[in-house]
Short mmCIF file of C-alpha atoms in Angstrom, two decimals:
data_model
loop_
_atom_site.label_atom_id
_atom_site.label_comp_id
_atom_site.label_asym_id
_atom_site.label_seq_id
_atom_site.Cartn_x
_atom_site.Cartn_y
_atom_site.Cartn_z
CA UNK A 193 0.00 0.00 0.00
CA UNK A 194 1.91 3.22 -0.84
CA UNK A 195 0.28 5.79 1.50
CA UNK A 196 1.77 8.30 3.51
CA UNK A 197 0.19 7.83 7.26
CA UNK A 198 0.19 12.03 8.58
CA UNK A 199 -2.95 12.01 9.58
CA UNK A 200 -3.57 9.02 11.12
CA UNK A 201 -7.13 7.76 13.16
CA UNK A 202 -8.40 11.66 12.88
CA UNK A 203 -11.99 10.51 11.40
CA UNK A 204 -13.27 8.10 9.29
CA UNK A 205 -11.23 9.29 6.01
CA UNK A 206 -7.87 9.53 7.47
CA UNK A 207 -8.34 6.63 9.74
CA UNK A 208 -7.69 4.98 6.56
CA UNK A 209 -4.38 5.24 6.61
CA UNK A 210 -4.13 2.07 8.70
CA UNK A 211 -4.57 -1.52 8.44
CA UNK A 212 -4.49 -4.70 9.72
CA UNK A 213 -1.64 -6.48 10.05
CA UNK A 214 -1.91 -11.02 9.88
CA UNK A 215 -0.03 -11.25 12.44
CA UNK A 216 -0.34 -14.23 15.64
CA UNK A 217 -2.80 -12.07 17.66
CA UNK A 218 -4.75 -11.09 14.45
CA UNK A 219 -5.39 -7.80 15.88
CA UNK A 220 -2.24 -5.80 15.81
CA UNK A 221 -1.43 -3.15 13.12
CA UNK A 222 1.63 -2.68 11.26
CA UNK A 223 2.10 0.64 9.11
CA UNK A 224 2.71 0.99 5.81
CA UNK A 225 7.07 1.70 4.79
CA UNK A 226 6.45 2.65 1.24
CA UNK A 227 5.80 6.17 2.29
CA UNK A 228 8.17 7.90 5.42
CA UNK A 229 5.81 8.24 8.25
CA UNK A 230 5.62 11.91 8.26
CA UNK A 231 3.18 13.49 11.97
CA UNK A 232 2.80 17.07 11.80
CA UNK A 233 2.76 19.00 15.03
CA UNK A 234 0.50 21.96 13.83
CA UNK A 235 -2.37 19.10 13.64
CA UNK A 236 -1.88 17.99 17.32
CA UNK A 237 -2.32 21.80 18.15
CA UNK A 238 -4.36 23.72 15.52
CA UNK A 239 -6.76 20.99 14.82
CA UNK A 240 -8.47 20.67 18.54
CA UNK A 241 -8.98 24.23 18.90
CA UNK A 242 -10.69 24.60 15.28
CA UNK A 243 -13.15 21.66 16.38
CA UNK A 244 -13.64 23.57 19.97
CA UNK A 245 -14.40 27.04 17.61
CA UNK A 246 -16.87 24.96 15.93
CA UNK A 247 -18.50 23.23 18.82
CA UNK A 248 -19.33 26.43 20.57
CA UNK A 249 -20.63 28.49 17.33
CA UNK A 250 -22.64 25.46 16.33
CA UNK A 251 -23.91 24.33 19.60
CA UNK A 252 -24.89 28.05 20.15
CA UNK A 253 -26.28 28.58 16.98
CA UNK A 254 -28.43 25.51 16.59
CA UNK A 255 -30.10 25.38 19.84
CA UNK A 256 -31.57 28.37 19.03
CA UNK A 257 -32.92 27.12 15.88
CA UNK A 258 -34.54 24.11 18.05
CA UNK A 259 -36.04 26.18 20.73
CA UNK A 260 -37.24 29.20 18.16
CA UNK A 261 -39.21 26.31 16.19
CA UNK A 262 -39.98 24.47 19.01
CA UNK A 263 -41.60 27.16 20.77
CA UNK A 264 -42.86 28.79 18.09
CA UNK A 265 -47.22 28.52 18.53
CA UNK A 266 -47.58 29.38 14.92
CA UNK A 267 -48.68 27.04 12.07
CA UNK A 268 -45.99 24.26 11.47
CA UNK A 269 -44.48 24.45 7.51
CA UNK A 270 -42.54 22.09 5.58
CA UNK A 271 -39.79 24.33 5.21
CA UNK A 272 -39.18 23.74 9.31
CA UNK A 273 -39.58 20.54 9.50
CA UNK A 274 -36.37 20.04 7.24
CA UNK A 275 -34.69 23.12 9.14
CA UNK A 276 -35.34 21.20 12.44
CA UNK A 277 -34.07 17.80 11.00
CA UNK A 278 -30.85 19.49 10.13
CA UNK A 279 -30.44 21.65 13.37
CA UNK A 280 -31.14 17.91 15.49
CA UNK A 281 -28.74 16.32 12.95
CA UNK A 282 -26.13 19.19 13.47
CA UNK A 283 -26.10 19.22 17.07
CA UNK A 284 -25.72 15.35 17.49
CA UNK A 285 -22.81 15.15 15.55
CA UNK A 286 -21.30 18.38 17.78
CA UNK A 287 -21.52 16.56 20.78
CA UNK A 288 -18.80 14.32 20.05
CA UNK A 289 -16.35 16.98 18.43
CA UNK A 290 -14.99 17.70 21.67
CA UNK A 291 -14.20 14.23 21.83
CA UNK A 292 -11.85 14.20 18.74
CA UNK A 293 -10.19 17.39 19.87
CA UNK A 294 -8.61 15.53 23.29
CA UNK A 295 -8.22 12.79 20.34
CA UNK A 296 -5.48 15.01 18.12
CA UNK A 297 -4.46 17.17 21.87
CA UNK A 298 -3.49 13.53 22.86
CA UNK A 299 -1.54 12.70 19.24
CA UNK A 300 -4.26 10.81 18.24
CA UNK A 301 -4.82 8.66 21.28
CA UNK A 302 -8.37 7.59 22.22
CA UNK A 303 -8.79 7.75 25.71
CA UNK A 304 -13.02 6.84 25.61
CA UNK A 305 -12.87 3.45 24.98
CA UNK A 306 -13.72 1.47 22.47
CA UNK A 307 -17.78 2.10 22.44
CA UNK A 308 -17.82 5.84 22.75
CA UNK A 309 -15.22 5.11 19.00
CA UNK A 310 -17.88 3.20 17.65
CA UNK A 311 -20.57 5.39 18.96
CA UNK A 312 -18.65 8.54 17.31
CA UNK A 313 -17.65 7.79 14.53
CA UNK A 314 -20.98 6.21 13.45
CA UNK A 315 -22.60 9.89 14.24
CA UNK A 316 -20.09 11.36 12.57
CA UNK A 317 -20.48 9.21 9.28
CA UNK A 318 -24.64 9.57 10.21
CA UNK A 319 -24.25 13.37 10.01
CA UNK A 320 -21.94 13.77 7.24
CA UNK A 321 -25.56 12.01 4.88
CA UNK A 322 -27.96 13.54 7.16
CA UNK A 323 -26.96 17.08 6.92
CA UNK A 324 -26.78 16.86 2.99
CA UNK A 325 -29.60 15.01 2.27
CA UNK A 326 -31.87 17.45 4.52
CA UNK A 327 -30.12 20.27 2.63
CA UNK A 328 -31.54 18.66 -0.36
CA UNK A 329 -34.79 17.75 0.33
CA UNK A 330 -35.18 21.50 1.31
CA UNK A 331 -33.31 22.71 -2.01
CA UNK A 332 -36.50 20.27 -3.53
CA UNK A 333 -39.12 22.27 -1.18
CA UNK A 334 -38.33 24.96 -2.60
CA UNK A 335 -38.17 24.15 -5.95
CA UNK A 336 -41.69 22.61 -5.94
CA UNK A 337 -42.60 25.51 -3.82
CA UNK A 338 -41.66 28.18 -6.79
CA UNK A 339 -42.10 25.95 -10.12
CA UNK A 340 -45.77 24.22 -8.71
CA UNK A 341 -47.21 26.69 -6.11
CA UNK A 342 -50.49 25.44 -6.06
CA UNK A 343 -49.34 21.81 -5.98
CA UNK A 344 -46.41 22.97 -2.93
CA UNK A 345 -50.20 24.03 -1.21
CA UNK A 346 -51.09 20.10 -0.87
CA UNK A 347 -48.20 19.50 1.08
CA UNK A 348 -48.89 18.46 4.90
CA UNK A 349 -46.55 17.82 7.82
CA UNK A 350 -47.07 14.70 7.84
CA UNK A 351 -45.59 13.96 4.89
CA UNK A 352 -42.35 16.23 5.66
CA UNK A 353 -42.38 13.84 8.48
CA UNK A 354 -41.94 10.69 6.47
CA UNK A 355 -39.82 12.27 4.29
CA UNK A 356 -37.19 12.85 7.50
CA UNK A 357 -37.73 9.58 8.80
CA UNK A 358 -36.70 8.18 5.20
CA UNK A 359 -33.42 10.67 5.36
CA UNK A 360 -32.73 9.33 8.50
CA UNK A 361 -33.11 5.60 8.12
CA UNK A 362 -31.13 6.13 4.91
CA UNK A 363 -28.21 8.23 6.60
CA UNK A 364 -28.13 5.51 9.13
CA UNK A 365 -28.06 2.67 6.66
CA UNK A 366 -25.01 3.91 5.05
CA UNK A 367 -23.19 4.55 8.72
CA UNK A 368 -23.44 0.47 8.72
CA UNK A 369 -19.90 0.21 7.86
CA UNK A 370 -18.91 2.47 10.17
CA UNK A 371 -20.57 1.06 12.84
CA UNK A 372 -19.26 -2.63 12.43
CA UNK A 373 -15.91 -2.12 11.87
CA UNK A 374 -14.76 0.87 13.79
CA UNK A 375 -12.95 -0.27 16.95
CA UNK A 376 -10.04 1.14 18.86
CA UNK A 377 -6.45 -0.97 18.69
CA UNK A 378 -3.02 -0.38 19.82
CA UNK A 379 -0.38 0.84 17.56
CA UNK A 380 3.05 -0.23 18.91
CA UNK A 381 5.25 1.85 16.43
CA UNK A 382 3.26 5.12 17.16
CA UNK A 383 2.75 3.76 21.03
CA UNK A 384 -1.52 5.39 20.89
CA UNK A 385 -5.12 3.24 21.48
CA UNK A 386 -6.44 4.37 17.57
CA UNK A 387 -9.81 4.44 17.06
CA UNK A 388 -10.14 3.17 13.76
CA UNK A 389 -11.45 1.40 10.85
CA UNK A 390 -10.49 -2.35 11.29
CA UNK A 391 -11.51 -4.29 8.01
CA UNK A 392 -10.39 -7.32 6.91
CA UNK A 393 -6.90 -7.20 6.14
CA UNK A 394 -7.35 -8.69 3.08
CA UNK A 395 -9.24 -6.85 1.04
CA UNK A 396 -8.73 -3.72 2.91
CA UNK A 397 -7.88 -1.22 0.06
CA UNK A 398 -10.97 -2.35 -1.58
CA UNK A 399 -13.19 -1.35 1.25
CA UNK A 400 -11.37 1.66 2.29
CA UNK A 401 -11.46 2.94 -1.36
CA UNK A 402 -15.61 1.76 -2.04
CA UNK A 403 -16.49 3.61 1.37
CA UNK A 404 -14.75 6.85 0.24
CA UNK A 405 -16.72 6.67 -3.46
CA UNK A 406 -19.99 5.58 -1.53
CA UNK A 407 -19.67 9.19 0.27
CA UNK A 408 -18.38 10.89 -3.10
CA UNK A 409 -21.35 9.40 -5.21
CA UNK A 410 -23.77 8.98 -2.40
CA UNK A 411 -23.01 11.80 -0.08
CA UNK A 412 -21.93 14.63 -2.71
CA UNK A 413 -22.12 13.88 -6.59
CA UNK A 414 -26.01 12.88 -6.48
CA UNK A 415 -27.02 15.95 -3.98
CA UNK A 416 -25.10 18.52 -6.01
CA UNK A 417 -26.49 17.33 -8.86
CA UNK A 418 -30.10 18.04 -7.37
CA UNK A 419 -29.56 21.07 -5.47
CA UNK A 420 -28.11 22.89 -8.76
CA UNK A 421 -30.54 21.43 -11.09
CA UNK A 422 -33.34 22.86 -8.79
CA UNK A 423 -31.56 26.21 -8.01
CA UNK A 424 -31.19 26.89 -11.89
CA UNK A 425 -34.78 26.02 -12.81
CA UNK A 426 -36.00 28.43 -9.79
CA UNK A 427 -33.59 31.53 -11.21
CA UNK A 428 -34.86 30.28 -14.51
CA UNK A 429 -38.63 30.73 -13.09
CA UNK A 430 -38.08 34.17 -11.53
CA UNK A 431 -36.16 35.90 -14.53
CA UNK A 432 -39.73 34.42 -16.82
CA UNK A 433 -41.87 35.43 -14.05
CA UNK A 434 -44.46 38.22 -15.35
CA UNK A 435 -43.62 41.60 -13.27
CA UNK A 436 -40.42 41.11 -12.15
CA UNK A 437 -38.98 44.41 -12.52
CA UNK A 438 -41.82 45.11 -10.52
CA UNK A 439 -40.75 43.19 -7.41
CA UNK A 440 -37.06 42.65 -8.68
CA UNK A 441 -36.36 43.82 -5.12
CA UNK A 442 -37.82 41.34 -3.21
CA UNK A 443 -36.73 38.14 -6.31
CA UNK A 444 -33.31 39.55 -6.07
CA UNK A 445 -32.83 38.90 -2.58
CA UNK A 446 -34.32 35.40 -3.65
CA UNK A 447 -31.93 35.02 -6.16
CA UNK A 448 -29.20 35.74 -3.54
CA UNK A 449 -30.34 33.52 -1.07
CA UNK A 450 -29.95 30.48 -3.85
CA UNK A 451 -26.73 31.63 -4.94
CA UNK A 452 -25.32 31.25 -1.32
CA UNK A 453 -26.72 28.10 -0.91
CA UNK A 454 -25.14 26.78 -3.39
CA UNK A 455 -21.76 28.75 -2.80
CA UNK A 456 -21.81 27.53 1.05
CA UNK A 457 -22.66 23.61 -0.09
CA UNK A 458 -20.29 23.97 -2.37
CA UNK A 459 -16.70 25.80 -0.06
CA UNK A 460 -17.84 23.40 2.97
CA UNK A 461 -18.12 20.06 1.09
CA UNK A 462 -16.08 20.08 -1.84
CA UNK A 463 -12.48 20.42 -0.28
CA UNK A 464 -13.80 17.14 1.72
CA UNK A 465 -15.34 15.62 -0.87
CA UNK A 466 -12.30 15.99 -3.65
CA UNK A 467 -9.50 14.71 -0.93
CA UNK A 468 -11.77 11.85 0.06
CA UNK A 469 -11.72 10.67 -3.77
CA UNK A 470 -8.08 11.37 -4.15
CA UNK A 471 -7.48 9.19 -1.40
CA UNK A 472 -9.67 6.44 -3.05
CA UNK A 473 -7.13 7.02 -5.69
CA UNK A 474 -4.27 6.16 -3.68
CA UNK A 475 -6.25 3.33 -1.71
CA UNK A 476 -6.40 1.83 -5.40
CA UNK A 477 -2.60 2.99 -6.47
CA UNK A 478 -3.37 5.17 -8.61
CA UNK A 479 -1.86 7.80 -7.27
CA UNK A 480 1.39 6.32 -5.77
CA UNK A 481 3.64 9.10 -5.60
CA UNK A 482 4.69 9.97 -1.66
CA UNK A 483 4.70 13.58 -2.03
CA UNK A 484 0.82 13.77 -3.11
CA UNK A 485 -0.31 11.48 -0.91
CA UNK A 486 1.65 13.34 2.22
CA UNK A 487 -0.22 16.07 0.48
CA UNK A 488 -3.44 14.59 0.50
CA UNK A 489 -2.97 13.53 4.12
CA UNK A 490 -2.04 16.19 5.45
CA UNK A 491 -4.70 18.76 3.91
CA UNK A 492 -7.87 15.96 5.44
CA UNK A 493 -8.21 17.04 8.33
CA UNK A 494 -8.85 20.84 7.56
CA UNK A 495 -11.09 19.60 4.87
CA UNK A 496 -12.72 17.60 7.31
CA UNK A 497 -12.63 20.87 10.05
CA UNK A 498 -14.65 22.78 6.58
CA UNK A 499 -17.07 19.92 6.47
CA UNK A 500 -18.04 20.44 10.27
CA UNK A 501 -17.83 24.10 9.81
CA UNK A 502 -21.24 23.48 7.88
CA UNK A 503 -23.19 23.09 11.16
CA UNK A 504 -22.10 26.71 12.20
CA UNK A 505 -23.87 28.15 8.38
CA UNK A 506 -26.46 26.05 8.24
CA UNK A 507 -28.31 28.51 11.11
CA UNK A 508 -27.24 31.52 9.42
CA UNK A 509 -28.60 30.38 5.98
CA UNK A 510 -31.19 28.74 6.30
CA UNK A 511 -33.09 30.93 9.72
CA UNK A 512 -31.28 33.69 10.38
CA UNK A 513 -31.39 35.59 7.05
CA UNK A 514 -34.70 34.62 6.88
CA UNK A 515 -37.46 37.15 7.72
CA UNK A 516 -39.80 35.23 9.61
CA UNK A 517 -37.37 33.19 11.26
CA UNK A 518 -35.66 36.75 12.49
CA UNK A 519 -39.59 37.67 13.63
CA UNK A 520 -40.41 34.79 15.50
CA UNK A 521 -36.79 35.28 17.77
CA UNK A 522 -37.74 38.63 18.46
CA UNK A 523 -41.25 37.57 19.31
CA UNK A 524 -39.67 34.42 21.59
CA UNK A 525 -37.04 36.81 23.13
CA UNK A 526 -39.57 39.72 23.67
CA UNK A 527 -42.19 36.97 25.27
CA UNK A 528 -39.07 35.91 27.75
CA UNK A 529 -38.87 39.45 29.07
CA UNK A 530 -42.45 40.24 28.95
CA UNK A 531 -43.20 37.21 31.34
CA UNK A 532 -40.21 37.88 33.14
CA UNK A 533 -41.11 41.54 33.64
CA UNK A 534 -45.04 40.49 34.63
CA UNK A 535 -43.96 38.24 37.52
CA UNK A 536 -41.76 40.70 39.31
CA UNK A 537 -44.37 43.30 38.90
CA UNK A 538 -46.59 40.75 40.84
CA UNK A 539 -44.13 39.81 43.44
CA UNK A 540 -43.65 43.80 44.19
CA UNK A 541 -47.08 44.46 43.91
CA UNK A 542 -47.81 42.62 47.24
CA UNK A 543 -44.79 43.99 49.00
CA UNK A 544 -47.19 47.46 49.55
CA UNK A 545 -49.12 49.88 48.24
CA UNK A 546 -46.45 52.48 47.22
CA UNK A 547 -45.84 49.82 44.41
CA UNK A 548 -49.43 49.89 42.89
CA UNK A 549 -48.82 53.36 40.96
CA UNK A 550 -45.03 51.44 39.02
CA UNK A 551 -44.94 51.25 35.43
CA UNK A 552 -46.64 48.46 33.68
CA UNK A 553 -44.48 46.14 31.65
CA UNK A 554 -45.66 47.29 28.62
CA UNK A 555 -45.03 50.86 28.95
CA UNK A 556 -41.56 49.25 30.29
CA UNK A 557 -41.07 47.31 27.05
CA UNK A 558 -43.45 49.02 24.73
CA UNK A 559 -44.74 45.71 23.89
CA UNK A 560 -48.33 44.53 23.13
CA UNK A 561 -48.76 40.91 24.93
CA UNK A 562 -51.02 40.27 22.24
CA UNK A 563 -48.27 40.78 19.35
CA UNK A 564 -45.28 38.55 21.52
CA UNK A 565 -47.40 35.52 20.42
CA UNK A 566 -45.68 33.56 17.56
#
């Protein structure tokens, strides 16, 4: 196997970089010598902090997404059901980032054990489907919702609802592999516990380099392919559309909003997406040459950090830009201090009657209760 091993056990790409050794015990590892072992120290230091950047933006930014759509009282829509589905999907796969920062602060030694490394890296692999196919079903909501109005009228919740149960069970379906063979081993020469991929030894190029296509095709190619064919037919629609000089306003911010979907799909997953296939390559020698593949495994694990940097946009692109999403935070923040405000103006209104003449809260906050409703 000529692969240089620099970014060894990070995730499930560059675990890759290992395999089984036959040897007596059957479960020791042996590393590749056709390519100098090359272990950067900027990884063991740069990399954790990145994924603790990203766990705090994310985790901050998508709980609020959950509790503004969970609280909101308003009608339900399609559109949120998706948004909610990615938020969930976003924030599980957080949780265990802090987990793979002590894994590259500790030169890639897993100190969890080996079910909290099956456990993450199957959530990992889960979100890495999850989070793209959501993003497509809603690049497909939209489409029907600008192309078919009337038809995008019959949709109902409960058939959003399928729809994410289908994303899910199919995001989970193709974290299988990840599940069964991901297992943490001891690695004599580099003296860590990895938490790896273990396949069989002997066809392990072959299923190191068919799980990195499955995400290419599966988890990129087919998506993009979607998402741009419905993003061009909705610019197509809105140039066509009668009066729009007249609201070319309003259809240009539209037209915006679709080009940065795109743009963001496009700078997180790409750089992820294109390394993952070049390391097929080398998985199959096809690319043999020790200087590209120290190359390609050494530039992973930031295109891996870009990848998980997608659950820090998603919230800004798909709520907060949004009107109505902006309306119903102001209307859930505003409702926070309203009730707030009402009980201490009851608990000082019994303290005494120099109290009963105070402000009321909503010549405090110049809010109407009635309009703090969702």
């Amino acid at each position: 196997m000529h692969r240089n091993l620099s970014t060894l056990f990070a995730t499930e790409e560059t675990l890759h970089s290992l395999h089984s050794s036959p040897t007596n015990t059957s479960t020791a590892l042996a590393l590749s010598s056709d390519c100098p072992l090359v272990l950067s120290d900027y990884q063991f230091a740069l990399i954790p902090v990145l994924y603790c950047l990203i766990f705090v933006l994310g985790l901050l930014g998508n709980s609020v997404v959950v509790l503004v759509l969970c609280r909101h009282n308003g009608p339900k829509t399609v559109a949120n059901i998706y948004i909610l589905n990615l938020a969930m999907a976003d924030l599980l796969s957080l949780t265990t980032l802090p987990l793979w920062a002590a894994y590259y602060a500790y030169g890639y030694n897993w100190i969890f054990g080996s079910v909290m490394c099956k456990i993450s890296g199957s959530i990992l692999c889960l979100n890495t489907f999850t989070s793209i196919f959501f993003i497509t079903c809603m690049s497909m909501d939209r489409y029907q919702a600008v192309i078919y109005p009337l038809r995008s009228q019959r949709r109902t919740l409960q058939q959003a609802s399928f729809v994410a149960v289908i994303v899910w069970s199919l995001a989970g379906l193709s974290s299988l592999p990840t599940f069964y063979f991901r297992d943490t081993f001891y690695v004599e020469r580099l003296g860590v516990n990895a938490c790896i991929m273990a396949f069989p030894y002997e066809k392990y190029s072959k299923w190191s380099a068919g799980t990195a296509l499955m995400k290419n095709i599966l988890g990129f190619l087919i998506p993009l392919i979607i998402i741009i064919t419905c993003y061009v037919w909705i610019r197509m629609r809105l140039m066509k559309a009668q009066g729009f000089e007249k609201n070319k306003k309003r259809r240009d911010k539209i037209l915006k909003l679709v080009a940065a979907v795109v743009v963001a799909f496009l700078v997180c997953w790409l750089p992820f997406h294109v390394l993952t296939f070049l390391d097929a390559l080398a998985w199959m020698n096809v690319i043999t040459n020790c200087v590209i593949i120290s190359v390609i495994d050494a530039a992973l694990p930031f295109g891996i950090c870009i990848g998980f940097a997608n659950s820090c946009i998603n919230p800004l692109l798909y709520c907060f830009i949004g009107n109505q999403f902006q309306e119903k935070l102001q209307h859930l923040f505003k409702l926070r201090i309203y009730q707030f405000s009402s009980r201490r103006q009851s608990s000082s209104s019994k303290k005494g009657s120099s109290l009963k003449e105070a402000e009321s809260p909503d010549d405090l906050l110049e809010v109407n209760p009635d309009e703090t409703t969702a």
